[in-house]
Short mmCIF file of N, CA and C in Angstrom, two decimals:
data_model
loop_
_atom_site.label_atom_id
_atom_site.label_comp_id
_atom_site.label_asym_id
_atom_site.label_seq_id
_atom_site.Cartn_x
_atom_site.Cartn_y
_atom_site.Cartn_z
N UNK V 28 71.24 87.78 188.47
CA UNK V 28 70.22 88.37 187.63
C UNK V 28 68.90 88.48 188.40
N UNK V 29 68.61 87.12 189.38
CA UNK V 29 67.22 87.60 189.77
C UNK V 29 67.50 88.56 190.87
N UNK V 30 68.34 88.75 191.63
CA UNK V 30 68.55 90.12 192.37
C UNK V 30 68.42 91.66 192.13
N UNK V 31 69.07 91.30 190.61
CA UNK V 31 68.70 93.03 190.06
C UNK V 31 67.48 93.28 189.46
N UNK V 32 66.81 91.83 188.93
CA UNK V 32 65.47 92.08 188.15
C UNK V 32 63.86 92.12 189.80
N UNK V 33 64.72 91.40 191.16
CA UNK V 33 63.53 91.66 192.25
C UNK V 33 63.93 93.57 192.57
N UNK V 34 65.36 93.88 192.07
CA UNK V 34 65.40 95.35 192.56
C UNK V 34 64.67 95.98 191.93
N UNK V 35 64.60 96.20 191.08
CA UNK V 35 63.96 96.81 189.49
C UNK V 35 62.74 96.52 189.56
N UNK V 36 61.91 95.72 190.32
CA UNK V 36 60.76 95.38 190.22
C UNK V 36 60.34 96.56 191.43
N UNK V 37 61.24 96.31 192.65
CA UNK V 37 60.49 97.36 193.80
C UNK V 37 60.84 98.61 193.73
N UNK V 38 61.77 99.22 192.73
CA UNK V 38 61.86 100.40 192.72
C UNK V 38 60.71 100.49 191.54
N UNK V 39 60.37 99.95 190.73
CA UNK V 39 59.21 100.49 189.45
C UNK V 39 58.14 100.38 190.23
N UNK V 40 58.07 99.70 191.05
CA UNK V 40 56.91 99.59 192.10
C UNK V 40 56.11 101.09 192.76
N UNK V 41 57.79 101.67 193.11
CA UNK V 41 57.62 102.73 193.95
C UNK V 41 57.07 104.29 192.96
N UNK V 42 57.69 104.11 191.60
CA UNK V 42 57.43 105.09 191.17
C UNK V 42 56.36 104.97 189.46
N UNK V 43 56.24 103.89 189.48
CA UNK V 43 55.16 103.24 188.22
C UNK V 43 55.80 103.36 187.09
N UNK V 44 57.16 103.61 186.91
CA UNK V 44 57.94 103.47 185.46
C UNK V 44 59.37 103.34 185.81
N UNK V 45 60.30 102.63 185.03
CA UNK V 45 61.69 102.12 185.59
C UNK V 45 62.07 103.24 184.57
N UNK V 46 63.12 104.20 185.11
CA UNK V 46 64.32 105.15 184.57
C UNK V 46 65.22 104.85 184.02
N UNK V 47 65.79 104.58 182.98
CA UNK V 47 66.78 103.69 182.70
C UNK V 47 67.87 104.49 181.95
N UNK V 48 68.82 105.17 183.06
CA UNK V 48 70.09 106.20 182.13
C UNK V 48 70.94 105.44 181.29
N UNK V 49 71.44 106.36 180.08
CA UNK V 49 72.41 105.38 179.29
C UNK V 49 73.00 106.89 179.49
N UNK V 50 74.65 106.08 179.25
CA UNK V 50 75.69 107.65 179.12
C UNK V 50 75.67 108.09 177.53
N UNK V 51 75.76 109.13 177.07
CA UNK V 51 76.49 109.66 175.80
C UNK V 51 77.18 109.51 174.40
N UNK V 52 77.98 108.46 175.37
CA UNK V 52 79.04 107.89 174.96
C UNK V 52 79.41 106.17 174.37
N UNK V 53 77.63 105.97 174.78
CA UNK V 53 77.46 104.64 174.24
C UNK V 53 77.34 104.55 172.41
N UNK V 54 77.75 103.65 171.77
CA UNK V 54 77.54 103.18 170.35
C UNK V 54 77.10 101.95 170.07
N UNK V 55 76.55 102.12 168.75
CA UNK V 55 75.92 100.59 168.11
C UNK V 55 77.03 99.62 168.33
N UNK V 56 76.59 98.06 168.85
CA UNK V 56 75.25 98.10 169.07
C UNK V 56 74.94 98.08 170.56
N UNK V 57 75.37 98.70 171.22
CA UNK V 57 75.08 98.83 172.71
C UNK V 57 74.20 99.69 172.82
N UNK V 58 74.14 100.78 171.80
CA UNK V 58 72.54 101.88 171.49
C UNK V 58 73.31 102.68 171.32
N UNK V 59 72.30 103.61 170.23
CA UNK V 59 72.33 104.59 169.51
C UNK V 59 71.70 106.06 169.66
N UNK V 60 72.78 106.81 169.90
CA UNK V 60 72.01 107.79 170.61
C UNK V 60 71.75 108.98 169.37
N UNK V 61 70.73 109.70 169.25
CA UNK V 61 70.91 110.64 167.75
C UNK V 61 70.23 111.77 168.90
N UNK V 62 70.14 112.96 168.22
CA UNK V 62 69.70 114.59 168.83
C UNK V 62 68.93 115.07 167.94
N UNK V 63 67.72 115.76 168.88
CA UNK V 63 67.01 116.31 168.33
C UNK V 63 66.60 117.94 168.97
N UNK V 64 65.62 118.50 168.70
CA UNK V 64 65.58 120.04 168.82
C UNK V 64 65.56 120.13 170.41
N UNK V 65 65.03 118.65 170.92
CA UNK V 65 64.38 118.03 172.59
C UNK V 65 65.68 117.53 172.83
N UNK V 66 66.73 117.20 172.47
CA UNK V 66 68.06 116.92 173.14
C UNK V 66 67.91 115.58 172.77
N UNK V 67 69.15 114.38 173.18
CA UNK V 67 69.42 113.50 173.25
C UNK V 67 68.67 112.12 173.22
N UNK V 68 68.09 111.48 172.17
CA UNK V 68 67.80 109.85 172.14
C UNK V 68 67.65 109.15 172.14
N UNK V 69 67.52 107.73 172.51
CA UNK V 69 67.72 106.42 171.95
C UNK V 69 66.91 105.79 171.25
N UNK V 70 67.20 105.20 170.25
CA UNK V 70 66.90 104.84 169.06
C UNK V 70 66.17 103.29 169.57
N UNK V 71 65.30 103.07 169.06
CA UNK V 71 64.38 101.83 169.47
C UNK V 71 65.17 100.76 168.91
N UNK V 72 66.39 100.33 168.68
CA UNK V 72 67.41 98.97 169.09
C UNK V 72 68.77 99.19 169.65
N UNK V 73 69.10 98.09 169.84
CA UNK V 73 70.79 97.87 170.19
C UNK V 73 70.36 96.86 171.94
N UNK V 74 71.33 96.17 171.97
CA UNK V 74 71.34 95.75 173.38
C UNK V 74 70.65 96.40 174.76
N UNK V 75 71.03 97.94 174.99
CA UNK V 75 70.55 98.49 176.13
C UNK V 75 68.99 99.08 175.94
N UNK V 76 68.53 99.10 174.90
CA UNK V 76 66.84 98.70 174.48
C UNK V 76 66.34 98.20 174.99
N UNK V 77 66.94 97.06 174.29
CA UNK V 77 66.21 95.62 174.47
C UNK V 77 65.90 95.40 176.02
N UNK V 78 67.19 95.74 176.88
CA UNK V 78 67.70 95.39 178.04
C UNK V 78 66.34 96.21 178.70
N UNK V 79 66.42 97.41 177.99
CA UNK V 79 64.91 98.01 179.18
C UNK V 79 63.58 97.62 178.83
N UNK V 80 63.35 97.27 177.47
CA UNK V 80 62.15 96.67 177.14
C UNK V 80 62.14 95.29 178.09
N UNK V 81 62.68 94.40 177.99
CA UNK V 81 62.42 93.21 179.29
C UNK V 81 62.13 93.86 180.58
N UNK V 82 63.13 94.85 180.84
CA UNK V 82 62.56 95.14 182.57
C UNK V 82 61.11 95.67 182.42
N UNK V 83 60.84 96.36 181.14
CA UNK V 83 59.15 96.76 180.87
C UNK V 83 58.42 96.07 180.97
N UNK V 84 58.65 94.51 180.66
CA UNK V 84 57.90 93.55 180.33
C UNK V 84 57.79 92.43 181.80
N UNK V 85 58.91 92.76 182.27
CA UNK V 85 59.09 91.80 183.46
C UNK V 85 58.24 92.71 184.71
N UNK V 86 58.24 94.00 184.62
CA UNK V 86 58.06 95.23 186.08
C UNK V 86 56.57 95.33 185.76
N UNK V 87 56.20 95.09 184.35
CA UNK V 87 54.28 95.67 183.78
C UNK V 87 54.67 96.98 184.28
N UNK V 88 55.55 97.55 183.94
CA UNK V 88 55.72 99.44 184.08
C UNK V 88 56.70 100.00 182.89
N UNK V 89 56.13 100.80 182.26
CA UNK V 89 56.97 101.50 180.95
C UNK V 89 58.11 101.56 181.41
N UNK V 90 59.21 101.59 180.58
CA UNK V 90 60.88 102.25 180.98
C UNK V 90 60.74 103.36 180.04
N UNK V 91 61.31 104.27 181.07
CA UNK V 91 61.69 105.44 180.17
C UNK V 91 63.29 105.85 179.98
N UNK V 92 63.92 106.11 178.98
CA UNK V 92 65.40 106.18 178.92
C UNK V 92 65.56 107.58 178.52
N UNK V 93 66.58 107.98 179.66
CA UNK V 93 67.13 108.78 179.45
C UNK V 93 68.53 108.99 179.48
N UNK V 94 69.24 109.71 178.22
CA UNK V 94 70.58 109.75 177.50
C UNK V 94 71.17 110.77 178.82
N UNK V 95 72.32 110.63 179.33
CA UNK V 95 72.66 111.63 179.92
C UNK V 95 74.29 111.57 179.78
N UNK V 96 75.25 112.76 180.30
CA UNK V 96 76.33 112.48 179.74
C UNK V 96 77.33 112.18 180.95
N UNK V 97 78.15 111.42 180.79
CA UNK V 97 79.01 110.29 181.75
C UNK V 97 79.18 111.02 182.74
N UNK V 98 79.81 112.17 182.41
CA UNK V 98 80.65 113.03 183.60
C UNK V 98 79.06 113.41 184.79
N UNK V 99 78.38 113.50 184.82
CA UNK V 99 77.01 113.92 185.03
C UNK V 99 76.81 112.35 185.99
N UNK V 100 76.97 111.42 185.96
CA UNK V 100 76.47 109.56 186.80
C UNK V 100 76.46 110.34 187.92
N UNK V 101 77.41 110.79 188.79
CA UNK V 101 77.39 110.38 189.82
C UNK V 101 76.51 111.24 190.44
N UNK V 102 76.28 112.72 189.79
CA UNK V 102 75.70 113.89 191.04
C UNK V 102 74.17 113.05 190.69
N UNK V 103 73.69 113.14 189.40
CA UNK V 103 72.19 112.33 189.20
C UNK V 103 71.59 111.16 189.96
N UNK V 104 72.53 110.38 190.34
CA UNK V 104 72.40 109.05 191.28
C UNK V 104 72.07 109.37 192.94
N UNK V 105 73.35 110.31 192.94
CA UNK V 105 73.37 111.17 194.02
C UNK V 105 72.11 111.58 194.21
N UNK V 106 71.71 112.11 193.61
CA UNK V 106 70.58 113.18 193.95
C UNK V 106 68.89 112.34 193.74
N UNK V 107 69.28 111.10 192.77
CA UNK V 107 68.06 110.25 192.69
C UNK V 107 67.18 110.94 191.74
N UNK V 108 68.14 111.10 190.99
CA UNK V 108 67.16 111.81 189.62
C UNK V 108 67.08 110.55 188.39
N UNK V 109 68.12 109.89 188.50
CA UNK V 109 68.27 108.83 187.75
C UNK V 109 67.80 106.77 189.00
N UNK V 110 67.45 106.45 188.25
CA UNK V 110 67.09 105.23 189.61
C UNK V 110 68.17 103.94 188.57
N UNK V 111 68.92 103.55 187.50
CA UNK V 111 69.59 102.75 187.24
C UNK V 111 70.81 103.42 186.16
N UNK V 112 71.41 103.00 186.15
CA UNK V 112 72.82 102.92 185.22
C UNK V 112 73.30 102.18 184.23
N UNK V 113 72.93 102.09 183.09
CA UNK V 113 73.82 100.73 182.38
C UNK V 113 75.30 101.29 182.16
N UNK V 114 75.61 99.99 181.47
CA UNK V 114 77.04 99.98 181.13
C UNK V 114 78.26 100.71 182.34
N UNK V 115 78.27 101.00 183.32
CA UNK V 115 79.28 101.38 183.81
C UNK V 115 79.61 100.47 184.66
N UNK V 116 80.93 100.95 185.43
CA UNK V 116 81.60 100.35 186.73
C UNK V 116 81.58 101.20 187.49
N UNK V 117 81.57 100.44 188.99
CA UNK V 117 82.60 101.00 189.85
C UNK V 117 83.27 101.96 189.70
N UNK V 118 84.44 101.75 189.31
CA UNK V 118 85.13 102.37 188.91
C UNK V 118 85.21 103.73 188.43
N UNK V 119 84.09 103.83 187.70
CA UNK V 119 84.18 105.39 186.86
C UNK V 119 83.45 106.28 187.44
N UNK V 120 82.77 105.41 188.91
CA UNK V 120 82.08 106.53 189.48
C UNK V 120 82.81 106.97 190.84
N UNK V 121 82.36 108.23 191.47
CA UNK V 121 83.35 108.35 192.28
C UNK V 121 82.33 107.82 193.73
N UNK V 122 81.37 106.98 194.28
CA UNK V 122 81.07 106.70 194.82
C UNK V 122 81.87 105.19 196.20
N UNK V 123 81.86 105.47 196.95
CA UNK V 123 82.02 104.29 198.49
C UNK V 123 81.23 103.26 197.87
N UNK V 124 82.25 101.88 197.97
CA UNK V 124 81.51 100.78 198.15
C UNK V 124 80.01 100.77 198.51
N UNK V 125 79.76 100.70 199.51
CA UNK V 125 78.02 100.68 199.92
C UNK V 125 76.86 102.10 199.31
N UNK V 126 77.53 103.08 198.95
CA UNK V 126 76.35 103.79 198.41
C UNK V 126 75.19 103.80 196.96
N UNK V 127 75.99 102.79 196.23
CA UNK V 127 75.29 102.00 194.97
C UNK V 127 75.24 100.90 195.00
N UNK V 128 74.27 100.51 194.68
CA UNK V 128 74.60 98.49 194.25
C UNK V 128 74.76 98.26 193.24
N UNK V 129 75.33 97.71 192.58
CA UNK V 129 75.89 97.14 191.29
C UNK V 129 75.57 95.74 190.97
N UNK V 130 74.92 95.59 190.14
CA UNK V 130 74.56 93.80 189.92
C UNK V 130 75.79 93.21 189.24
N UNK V 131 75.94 92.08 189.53
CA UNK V 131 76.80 91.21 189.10
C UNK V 131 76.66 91.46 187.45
N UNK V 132 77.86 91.41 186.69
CA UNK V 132 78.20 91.66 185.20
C UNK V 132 77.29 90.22 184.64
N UNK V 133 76.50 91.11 183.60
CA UNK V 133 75.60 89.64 182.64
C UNK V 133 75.73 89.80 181.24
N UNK V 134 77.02 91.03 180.89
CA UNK V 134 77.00 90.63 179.52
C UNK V 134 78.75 91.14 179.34
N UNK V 135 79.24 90.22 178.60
CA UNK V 135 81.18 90.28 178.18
C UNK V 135 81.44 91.24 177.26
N UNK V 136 81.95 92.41 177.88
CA UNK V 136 82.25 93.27 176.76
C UNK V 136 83.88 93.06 176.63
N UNK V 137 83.86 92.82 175.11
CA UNK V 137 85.44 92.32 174.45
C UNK V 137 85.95 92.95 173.39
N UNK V 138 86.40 94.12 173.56
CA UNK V 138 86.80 94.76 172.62
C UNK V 138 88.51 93.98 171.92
N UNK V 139 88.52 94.63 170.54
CA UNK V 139 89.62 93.48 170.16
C UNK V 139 89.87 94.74 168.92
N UNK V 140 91.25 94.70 168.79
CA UNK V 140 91.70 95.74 167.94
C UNK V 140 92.46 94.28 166.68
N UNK V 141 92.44 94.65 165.69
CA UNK V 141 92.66 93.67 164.77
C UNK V 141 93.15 94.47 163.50
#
């Protein structure tokens, strides 16, 4: 955690507000995304909020969130239009080991069909 919160500090550093993408495809309570005439979102609670309000509070630099849609991670990262990622893996992006860093997992997602 303090690795991704000293990253997050020198990239808000660099540009005076932390970017904070959520995909599309996220739901309560991980956040809530609703549409308007301005496009896509997020609703002032749920976990990935909260999650950027601390880096606001920890960086002394606004977060601004922007909703974008999954298929879309990798060229945006790519291109450094987006500077963080929640909720994804590895995995779903099509990026090489070394071209993203990924912080170690800090919250258990457990889905359970019942």
């Amino acid at each position: 955690m303090k690795t991704l919160l000293l990253t997050l500090l020198f990239t808000s550093s660099l540009s005076h507000s932390f970017e904070m993408a959520i995909n599309d495809t996220q739901i309560a309570p991980m956040a809530t995304i609703y549409y308007t005439k301005d496009g896509a979102k997020i609703r002032q609670s749920g976990t990935l909020y909260l999650l950027g309000q601390y880096f606001a509070k920890f960086t002394q630099e606004p977060t601004i969130y922007t909703v974008i849609k999954r298929k879309n991670a990798d060229r945006l990262l790519a291109q450094g239009k987006i500077q963080s990622l929640c909720y994804m893996t590895p995995q779903w992006l099509k990026f090489k080991e070394n071209q993203v860093v990924f912080s170690k997992p800090f919250m258990v997602n457990r889905e359970r069909l019942i």
